[in-house]
């Protein structure tokens, strides 16, 4: 039986190798900035462990250890430390390939204080993906604790770096992940290739833990339309010559069309491979039905609850247990079962057939050969399957500055704005800044505050613009309150700019001078007194002239009155004389 099992497994994996013929090594950019002789941009392969800084960059200086050059033991054993001194650049540790697992090299480098590890290939060949150990060696505790990024570099580049270092030259380098993932627009599309099997060792356990931990973030992203998520499941087909064999019947459904390895790799106990295929199919159908009802995020609840309520170890990995979980989430059970169909029928299952077609790479995405695999914007993710690391990678898939708020969580944001405001413009008085933290690093971008948009370069200048701009820190213009009266250089009906008010001179931003309210008030009083005195003088003069004129008139009448009677008398006398 063991021979048959080994033969069948060998055939299945041979078919895997034939079917999945295009494995894409995911790469990032490595730029050597000095010395001059090796200066340039090189490719390096991203390791499938640790935490690559997707969307960001890391600058450091390279060190090649004098001892333990393959990093197969702790550097404390050879009395070496690579921790950076205060103010110094991070250390990139260069080690040689061979003698131990890539992950062990990374772990020893991390414990020694390195910020990143570069593994130099030991032969001239195309770059490969550094992966975690096979399952029998995958239970080492350190695997989930590796956090530094890792990269495999070519033998020629490794030799060039070593030669420069041996000649006493400093090698400075920039690891760049900004283009490791496409980021064309405001939505990220990602896939998770997974398995319902919980008996495949540490890899299965880490994948279940990831689903549980990432569920909340995934559902927020999906519910708000920031992402489009699709789960996938790998299956293989049984060679036609073995369709009627016991091994094929126990591992496959639909007459050998869709198969999965035995969970325990022992046909005599536990669950069979076909049980895994059916549960995988049920999970895929659950997603299909939930997606049709516009609630695709319920998949995360289903997979999490199924792993908790229906584990293989407790003999609950059954159809009945799965149906209970489906009912509890309010998804139409009848539609799910119609989608699953009859596993014993000699017909194609459209869901699984589509899954097999999707396993073959298209465009820039290679064939899916590593389980679990995360694909973001059609590029395979490389690194630790951890909530923070994966969220950072997904956030790197958004067009810069369009990331949702969840991408600025404490787990992944860089917090560069906390130091010297990131070198960006800032209005301390109004507590307004152009510095914005992202998972990529800070960007200097003039903000929008209470509906008012600030314009400028974001580094040295930002100015409020548009209507209502004077309501935000007076539009950044000069303002002064004096003796209860307010003076402002911000003009409400102007979209931008500052202008000193009438009677003042200055730039309108920092100062306006030339007018003193108190002196203005005192001069006003003086002028009022002067005007009052002038008015009084004019009135007095007019009154004086009026009195003098009245006096003169009366005097003249008095004088004339003295002479008027004589004239009358003379006239009388003259008249009498005429009568005689």
GROMACS .gro file of N, CA and C in nm, residues 86-210:
model
  375
   86UNK      N    1   2.339   5.465   1.704
   86UNK     CA    2   2.250   5.582   1.688
   86UNK      C    3   2.303   5.675   1.579
   87UNK      N    4   2.215   5.708   1.484
   87UNK     CA    5   2.255   5.794   1.374
   87UNK      C    6   2.316   5.722   1.256
   88UNK      N    7   2.340   5.591   1.270
   88UNK     CA    8   2.401   5.515   1.163
   88UNK      C    9   2.297   5.451   1.072
   89UNK      N   10   2.341   5.413   0.952
   89UNK     CA   11   2.250   5.347   0.859
   89UNK      C   12   2.222   5.204   0.904
   90UNK      N   13   2.104   5.150   0.871
   90UNK     CA   14   2.074   5.010   0.901
   90UNK      C   15   2.174   4.918   0.831
   91UNK      N   16   2.193   4.800   0.887
   91UNK     CA   17   2.288   4.704   0.832
   91UNK      C   18   2.216   4.599   0.748
   92UNK      N   19   2.262   4.581   0.623
   92UNK     CA   20   2.218   4.471   0.537
   92UNK      C   21   2.325   4.364   0.544
   93UNK      N   22   2.291   4.249   0.595
   93UNK     CA   23   2.389   4.142   0.612
   93UNK      C   24   2.395   4.056   0.487
   94UNK      N   25   2.513   4.047   0.428
   94UNK     CA   26   2.535   3.962   0.311
   94UNK      C   27   2.588   3.827   0.359
   95UNK      N   28   2.520   3.718   0.322
   95UNK     CA   29   2.563   3.583   0.359
   95UNK      C   30   2.564   3.495   0.233
   96UNK      N   31   2.631   3.382   0.245
   96UNK     CA   32   2.641   3.289   0.133
   96UNK      C   33   2.532   3.184   0.140
   97UNK      N   34   2.492   3.137   0.023
   97UNK     CA   35   2.392   3.031   0.015
   97UNK      C   36   2.456   2.897   0.050
   98UNK      N   37   2.373   2.806   0.110
   98UNK     CA   38   2.420   2.670   0.133
   98UNK      C   39   2.422   2.629   0.279
   99UNK      N   40   2.420   2.496   0.301
   99UNK     CA   41   2.439   2.429   0.431
   99UNK      C   42   2.320   2.436   0.526
  100UNK      N   43   2.228   2.529   0.511
  100UNK     CA   44   2.111   2.535   0.599
  100UNK      C   45   1.998   2.608   0.528
  101UNK      N   46   1.880   2.606   0.589
  101UNK     CA   47   1.763   2.668   0.529
  101UNK      C   48   1.777   2.821   0.521
  102UNK      N   49   1.714   2.876   0.417
  102UNK     CA   50   1.714   3.021   0.402
  102UNK      C   51   1.654   3.088   0.526
  103UNK      N   52   1.549   3.027   0.579
  103UNK     CA   53   1.482   3.087   0.694
  103UNK      C   54   1.573   3.093   0.816
  104UNK      N   55   1.656   2.991   0.835
  104UNK     CA   56   1.748   2.990   0.949
  104UNK      C   57   1.852   3.101   0.933
  105UNK      N   58   1.898   3.122   0.811
  105UNK     CA   59   1.994   3.231   0.786
  105UNK      C   60   1.930   3.365   0.824
  106UNK      N   61   1.804   3.384   0.780
  106UNK     CA   62   1.735   3.510   0.809
  106UNK      C   63   1.715   3.529   0.959
  107UNK      N   64   1.679   3.421   1.028
  107UNK     CA   65   1.656   3.429   1.172
  107UNK      C   66   1.784   3.466   1.246
  108UNK      N   67   1.895   3.404   1.209
  108UNK     CA   68   2.022   3.435   1.274
  108UNK      C   69   2.066   3.578   1.243
  109UNK      N   70   2.039   3.625   1.122
  109UNK     CA   71   2.073   3.763   1.086
  109UNK      C   72   1.989   3.861   1.168
  110UNK      N   73   1.862   3.829   1.183
  110UNK     CA   74   1.772   3.916   1.260
  110UNK      C   75   1.815   3.921   1.406
  111UNK      N   76   1.847   3.806   1.464
  111UNK     CA   77   1.893   3.804   1.603
  111UNK      C   78   2.024   3.881   1.620
  112UNK      N   79   2.105   3.883   1.514
  112UNK     CA   80   2.232   3.954   1.520
  112UNK      C   81   2.220   4.104   1.502
  113UNK      N   82   2.096   4.153   1.475
  113UNK     CA   83   2.073   4.297   1.465
  113UNK      C   84   2.066   4.351   1.324
  114UNK      N   85   2.068   4.265   1.222
  114UNK     CA   86   2.060   4.313   1.084
  114UNK      C   87   1.920   4.362   1.051
  115UNK      N   88   1.913   4.461   0.963
  115UNK     CA   89   1.783   4.516   0.921
  115UNK      C   90   1.728   4.441   0.801
  116UNK      N   91   1.814   4.372   0.727
  116UNK     CA   92   1.774   4.292   0.612
  116UNK      C   93   1.885   4.192   0.583
  117UNK      N   94   1.850   4.086   0.511
  117UNK     CA   95   1.950   3.985   0.475
  117UNK      C   96   1.954   3.968   0.325
  118UNK      N   97   2.075   3.965   0.271
  118UNK     CA   98   2.098   3.939   0.130
  118UNK      C   99   2.170   3.806   0.119
  119UNK      N  100   2.112   3.711   0.048
  119UNK     CA  101   2.174   3.581   0.030
  119UNK      C  102   2.235   3.577  -0.110
  120UNK      N  103   2.367   3.560  -0.117
  120UNK     CA  104   2.436   3.554  -0.246
  120UNK      C  105   2.431   3.411  -0.299
  121UNK      N  106   2.382   3.395  -0.420
  121UNK     CA  107   2.376   3.261  -0.481
  121UNK      C  108   2.517   3.205  -0.495
  122UNK      N  109   2.526   3.072  -0.490
  122UNK     CA  110   2.658   3.009  -0.498
  122UNK      C  111   2.690   2.957  -0.638
  123UNK      N  112   2.600   2.984  -0.733
  123UNK     CA  113   2.626   2.947  -0.872
  123UNK      C  114   2.553   3.042  -0.965
  124UNK      N  115   2.599   3.044  -1.088
  124UNK     CA  116   2.537   3.132  -1.187
  124UNK      C  117   2.412   3.066  -1.242
  125UNK      N  118   2.297   3.124  -1.211
  125UNK     CA  119   2.168   3.067  -1.251
  125UNK      C  120   2.062   3.174  -1.238
  126UNK      N  121   1.944   3.153  -1.298
  126UNK     CA  122   1.833   3.247  -1.277
  126UNK      C  123   1.794   3.251  -1.129
  127UNK      N  124   1.747   3.364  -1.084
  127UNK     CA  125   1.706   3.378  -0.945
  127UNK      C  126   1.588   3.287  -0.913
  128UNK      N  127   1.584   3.237  -0.790
  128UNK     CA  128   1.475   3.153  -0.744
  128UNK      C  129   1.408   3.219  -0.624
  129UNK      N  130   1.290   3.166  -0.586
  129UNK     CA  131   1.222   3.214  -0.466
  129UNK      C  132   1.269   3.136  -0.345
  130UNK      N  133   1.318   3.206  -0.246
  130UNK     CA  134   1.356   3.141  -0.120
  130UNK      C  135   1.229   3.113  -0.041
  131UNK      N  136   1.203   2.987  -0.011
  131UNK     CA  137   1.079   2.948   0.055
  131UNK      C  138   1.107   2.892   0.194
  132UNK      N  139   0.999   2.868   0.269
  132UNK     CA  140   1.012   2.805   0.400
  132UNK      C  141   1.042   2.657   0.384
  133UNK      N  142   1.094   2.590   0.489
  133UNK     CA  143   1.128   2.448   0.478
  133UNK      C  144   1.006   2.361   0.447
  134UNK      N  145   1.032   2.238   0.403
  134UNK     CA  146   0.924   2.142   0.380
  134UNK      C  147   0.854   2.113   0.512
  135UNK      N  148   0.737   2.050   0.505
  135UNK     CA  149   0.650   2.038   0.621
  135UNK      C  150   0.714   1.968   0.740
  136UNK      N  151   0.797   1.869   0.715
  136UNK     CA  152   0.854   1.798   0.830
  136UNK      C  153   0.952   1.885   0.908
  137UNK      N  154   0.997   1.996   0.845
  137UNK     CA  155   1.089   2.087   0.913
  137UNK      C  156   1.026   2.225   0.936
  138UNK      N  157   0.897   2.233   0.909
  138UNK     CA  158   0.832   2.363   0.912
  138UNK      C  159   0.776   2.400   1.050
  139UNK      N  160   0.803   2.320   1.149
  139UNK     CA  161   0.747   2.348   1.280
  139UNK      C  162   0.843   2.426   1.370
  140UNK      N  163   0.956   2.472   1.314
  140UNK     CA  164   1.050   2.550   1.394
  140UNK      C  165   0.982   2.678   1.442
  141UNK      N  166   0.999   2.708   1.569
  141UNK     CA  167   0.928   2.821   1.629
  141UNK      C  168   0.967   2.955   1.567
  142UNK      N  169   1.090   2.963   1.517
  142UNK     CA  170   1.138   3.092   1.469
  142UNK      C  171   1.072   3.137   1.339
  143UNK      N  172   1.010   3.045   1.265
  143UNK     CA  173   0.959   3.079   1.132
  143UNK      C  174   0.861   3.195   1.136
  144UNK      N  175   0.771   3.195   1.233
  144UNK     CA  176   0.670   3.301   1.242
  144UNK      C  177   0.724   3.429   1.307
  145UNK      N  178   0.849   3.423   1.353
  145UNK     CA  179   0.906   3.540   1.420
  145UNK      C  180   1.002   3.618   1.332
  146UNK      N  181   1.021   3.572   1.209
  146UNK     CA  182   1.110   3.644   1.117
  146UNK      C  183   1.037   3.768   1.065
  147UNK      N  184   1.095   3.883   1.086
  147UNK     CA  185   1.030   4.009   1.045
  147UNK      C  186   1.115   4.091   0.948
  148UNK      N  187   1.244   4.060   0.934
  148UNK     CA  188   1.327   4.140   0.843
  148UNK      C  189   1.304   4.094   0.699
  149UNK      N  190   1.315   4.185   0.603
  149UNK     CA  191   1.303   4.144   0.463
  149UNK      C  192   1.425   4.066   0.417
  150UNK      N  193   1.405   3.983   0.318
  150UNK     CA  194   1.514   3.901   0.266
  150UNK      C  195   1.514   3.905   0.114
  151UNK      N  196   1.630   3.884   0.056
  151UNK     CA  197   1.641   3.885  -0.090
  151UNK      C  198   1.755   3.796  -0.134
  152UNK      N  199   1.734   3.724  -0.243
  152UNK     CA  200   1.840   3.644  -0.305
  152UNK      C  201   1.899   3.726  -0.419
  153UNK      N  202   2.032   3.741  -0.418
  153UNK     CA  203   2.099   3.816  -0.525
  153UNK      C  204   2.187   3.721  -0.605
  154UNK      N  205   2.224   3.764  -0.723
  154UNK     CA  206   2.303   3.679  -0.812
  154UNK      C  207   2.445   3.661  -0.759
  155UNK      N  208   2.510   3.557  -0.806
  155UNK     CA  209   2.648   3.528  -0.764
  155UNK      C  210   2.741   3.642  -0.806
  156UNK      N  211   2.720   3.695  -0.926
  156UNK     CA  212   2.808   3.802  -0.974
  156UNK      C  213   2.798   3.927  -0.889
  157UNK      N  214   2.677   3.965  -0.851
  157UNK     CA  215   2.661   4.082  -0.765
  157UNK      C  216   2.720   4.056  -0.628
  158UNK      N  217   2.696   3.936  -0.573
  158UNK     CA  218   2.754   3.902  -0.444
  158UNK      C  219   2.905   3.909  -0.446
  159UNK      N  220   2.967   3.858  -0.553
  159UNK     CA  221   3.113   3.862  -0.563
  159UNK      C  222   3.163   4.006  -0.573
  160UNK      N  223   3.088   4.090  -0.647
  160UNK     CA  224   3.129   4.230  -0.660
  160UNK      C  225   3.123   4.304  -0.528
  161UNK      N  226   3.020   4.277  -0.448
  161UNK     CA  227   3.008   4.341  -0.316
  161UNK      C  228   3.121   4.296  -0.224
  162UNK      N  229   3.145   4.167  -0.225
  162UNK     CA  230   3.253   4.114  -0.139
  162UNK      C  231   3.388   4.175  -0.175
  163UNK      N  232   3.416   4.188  -0.305
  163UNK     CA  233   3.542   4.243  -0.349
  163UNK      C  234   3.557   4.388  -0.303
  164UNK      N  235   3.449   4.465  -0.315
  164UNK     CA  236   3.454   4.606  -0.272
  164UNK      C  237   3.476   4.616  -0.121
  165UNK      N  238   3.407   4.532  -0.046
  165UNK     CA  239   3.423   4.535   0.100
  165UNK      C  240   3.563   4.494   0.142
  166UNK      N  241   3.619   4.394   0.075
  166UNK     CA  242   3.755   4.349   0.110
  166UNK      C  243   3.858   4.456   0.077
  167UNK      N  244   3.825   4.546  -0.019
  167UNK     CA  245   3.916   4.655  -0.053
  167UNK      C  246   3.898   4.777   0.035
  168UNK      N  247   3.815   4.765   0.137
  168UNK     CA  248   3.797   4.875   0.232
  168UNK      C  249   3.695   4.978   0.189
  169UNK      N  250   3.616   4.948   0.087
  169UNK     CA  251   3.515   5.044   0.041
  169UNK      C  252   3.381   5.018   0.108
  170UNK      N  253   3.306   5.124   0.134
  170UNK     CA  254   3.173   5.112   0.191
  170UNK      C  255   3.071   5.087   0.080
  171UNK      N  256   2.986   4.988   0.099
  171UNK     CA  257   2.882   4.957   0.000
  171UNK      C  258   2.747   5.004   0.055
  172UNK      N  259   2.692   5.105  -0.008
  172UNK     CA  260   2.560   5.156   0.031
  172UNK      C  261   2.456   5.107  -0.068
  173UNK      N  262   2.338   5.077  -0.017
  173UNK     CA  263   2.238   5.011  -0.099
  173UNK      C  264   2.098   5.060  -0.062
  174UNK      N  265   2.010   5.056  -0.162
  174UNK     CA  266   1.871   5.093  -0.143
  174UNK      C  267   1.783   4.978  -0.191
  175UNK      N  268   1.710   4.916  -0.098
  175UNK     CA  269   1.614   4.811  -0.136
  175UNK      C  270   1.480   4.879  -0.162
  176UNK      N  271   1.425   4.855  -0.279
  176UNK     CA  272   1.307   4.929  -0.323
  176UNK      C  273   1.194   4.833  -0.360
  177UNK      N  274   1.082   4.844  -0.285
  177UNK     CA  275   0.964   4.760  -0.311
  177UNK      C  276   0.848   4.844  -0.367
  178UNK      N  277   0.875   4.969  -0.407
  178UNK     CA  278   0.765   5.056  -0.448
  178UNK      C  279   0.693   5.005  -0.572
  179UNK      N  280   0.764   4.933  -0.658
  179UNK     CA  281   0.701   4.882  -0.779
  179UNK      C  282   0.689   4.730  -0.777
  180UNK      N  283   0.706   4.670  -0.659
  180UNK     CA  284   0.693   4.524  -0.650
  180UNK      C  285   0.550   4.480  -0.675
  181UNK      N  286   0.455   4.568  -0.645
  181UNK     CA  287   0.313   4.541  -0.673
  181UNK      C  288   0.257   4.655  -0.756
  182UNK      N  289   0.177   4.625  -0.858
  182UNK     CA  290   0.113   4.732  -0.934
  182UNK      C  291   0.017   4.810  -0.844
  183UNK      N  292   0.006   4.940  -0.866
  183UNK     CA  293  -0.089   5.022  -0.789
  183UNK      C  294  -0.152   5.124  -0.882
  184UNK      N  295  -0.238   5.076  -0.973
  184UNK     CA  296  -0.291   5.163  -1.079
  184UNK      C  297  -0.407   5.253  -1.040
  185UNK      N  298  -0.489   5.212  -0.940
  185UNK     CA  299  -0.610   5.290  -0.914
  185UNK      C  300  -0.650   5.280  -0.767
  186UNK      N  301  -0.777   5.315  -0.740
  186UNK     CA  302  -0.825   5.325  -0.602
  186UNK      C  303  -0.886   5.195  -0.550
  187UNK      N  304  -0.879   5.087  -0.628
  187UNK     CA  305  -0.931   4.959  -0.581
  187UNK      C  306  -0.827   4.849  -0.601
  188UNK      N  307  -0.817   4.761  -0.503
  188UNK     CA  308  -0.722   4.650  -0.510
  188UNK      C  309  -0.800   4.520  -0.529
  189UNK      N  310  -0.754   4.440  -0.622
  189UNK     CA  311  -0.812   4.308  -0.645
  189UNK      C  312  -0.713   4.203  -0.594
  190UNK      N  313  -0.761   4.116  -0.507
  190UNK     CA  314  -0.669   4.014  -0.456
  190UNK      C  315  -0.738   3.880  -0.440
  191UNK      N  316  -0.657   3.774  -0.447
  191UNK     CA  317  -0.704   3.636  -0.438
  191UNK      C  318  -0.628   3.565  -0.326
  192UNK      N  319  -0.696   3.471  -0.264
  192UNK     CA  320  -0.631   3.390  -0.161
  192UNK      C  321  -0.652   3.243  -0.196
  193UNK      N  322  -0.543   3.176  -0.232
  193UNK     CA  323  -0.547   3.033  -0.264
  193UNK      C  324  -0.525   2.956  -0.135
  194UNK      N  325  -0.626   2.882  -0.093
  194UNK     CA  326  -0.624   2.822   0.039
  194UNK      C  327  -0.675   2.679   0.036
  195UNK      N  328  -0.702   2.626   0.155
  195UNK     CA  329  -0.742   2.485   0.167
  195UNK      C  330  -0.819   2.469   0.297
  196UNK      N  331  -0.922   2.387   0.296
  196UNK     CA  332  -0.999   2.363   0.418
  196UNK      C  333  -0.933   2.259   0.508
  197UNK      N  334  -0.830   2.194   0.460
  197UNK     CA  335  -0.759   2.091   0.536
  197UNK      C  336  -0.688   2.154   0.656
  198UNK      N  337  -0.715   2.104   0.776
  198UNK     CA  338  -0.647   2.157   0.894
  198UNK      C  339  -0.550   2.056   0.956
  199UNK      N  340  -0.513   1.954   0.879
  199UNK     CA  341  -0.423   1.850   0.929
  199UNK      C  342  -0.294   1.843   0.847
  200UNK      N  343  -0.255   1.953   0.786
  200UNK     CA  344  -0.133   1.950   0.702
  200UNK      C  345  -0.015   2.013   0.772
  201UNK      N  346  -0.022   2.024   0.903
  201UNK     CA  347   0.093   2.074   0.978
  201UNK      C  348   0.094   2.224   0.998
  202UNK      N  349   0.213   2.279   1.027
  202UNK     CA  350   0.226   2.422   1.060
  202UNK      C  351   0.174   2.516   0.952
  203UNK      N  352   0.188   2.477   0.824
  203UNK     CA  353   0.140   2.567   0.718
  203UNK      C  354  -0.011   2.583   0.724
  204UNK      N  355  -0.082   2.473   0.752
  204UNK     CA  356  -0.228   2.482   0.763
  204UNK      C  357  -0.267   2.564   0.886
  205UNK      N  358  -0.194   2.546   0.992
  205UNK     CA  359  -0.224   2.620   1.116
  205UNK      C  360  -0.201   2.770   1.095
  206UNK      N  361  -0.091   2.804   1.028
  206UNK     CA  362  -0.062   2.947   1.006
  206UNK      C  363  -0.164   3.009   0.913
  207UNK      N  364  -0.213   2.930   0.816
  207UNK     CA  365  -0.312   2.983   0.723
  207UNK      C  366  -0.447   3.006   0.792
  208UNK      N  367  -0.486   2.916   0.883
  208UNK     CA  368  -0.610   2.933   0.959
  208UNK      C  369  -0.597   3.053   1.053
  209UNK      N  370  -0.481   3.066   1.118
  209UNK     CA  371  -0.459   3.181   1.207
  209UNK      C  372  -0.465   3.312   1.128
  210UNK      N  373  -0.411   3.310   1.007
  210UNK     CA  374  -0.416   3.431   0.924
  210UNK      C  375  -0.559   3.470   0.893
   0.00000   0.00000   0.00000
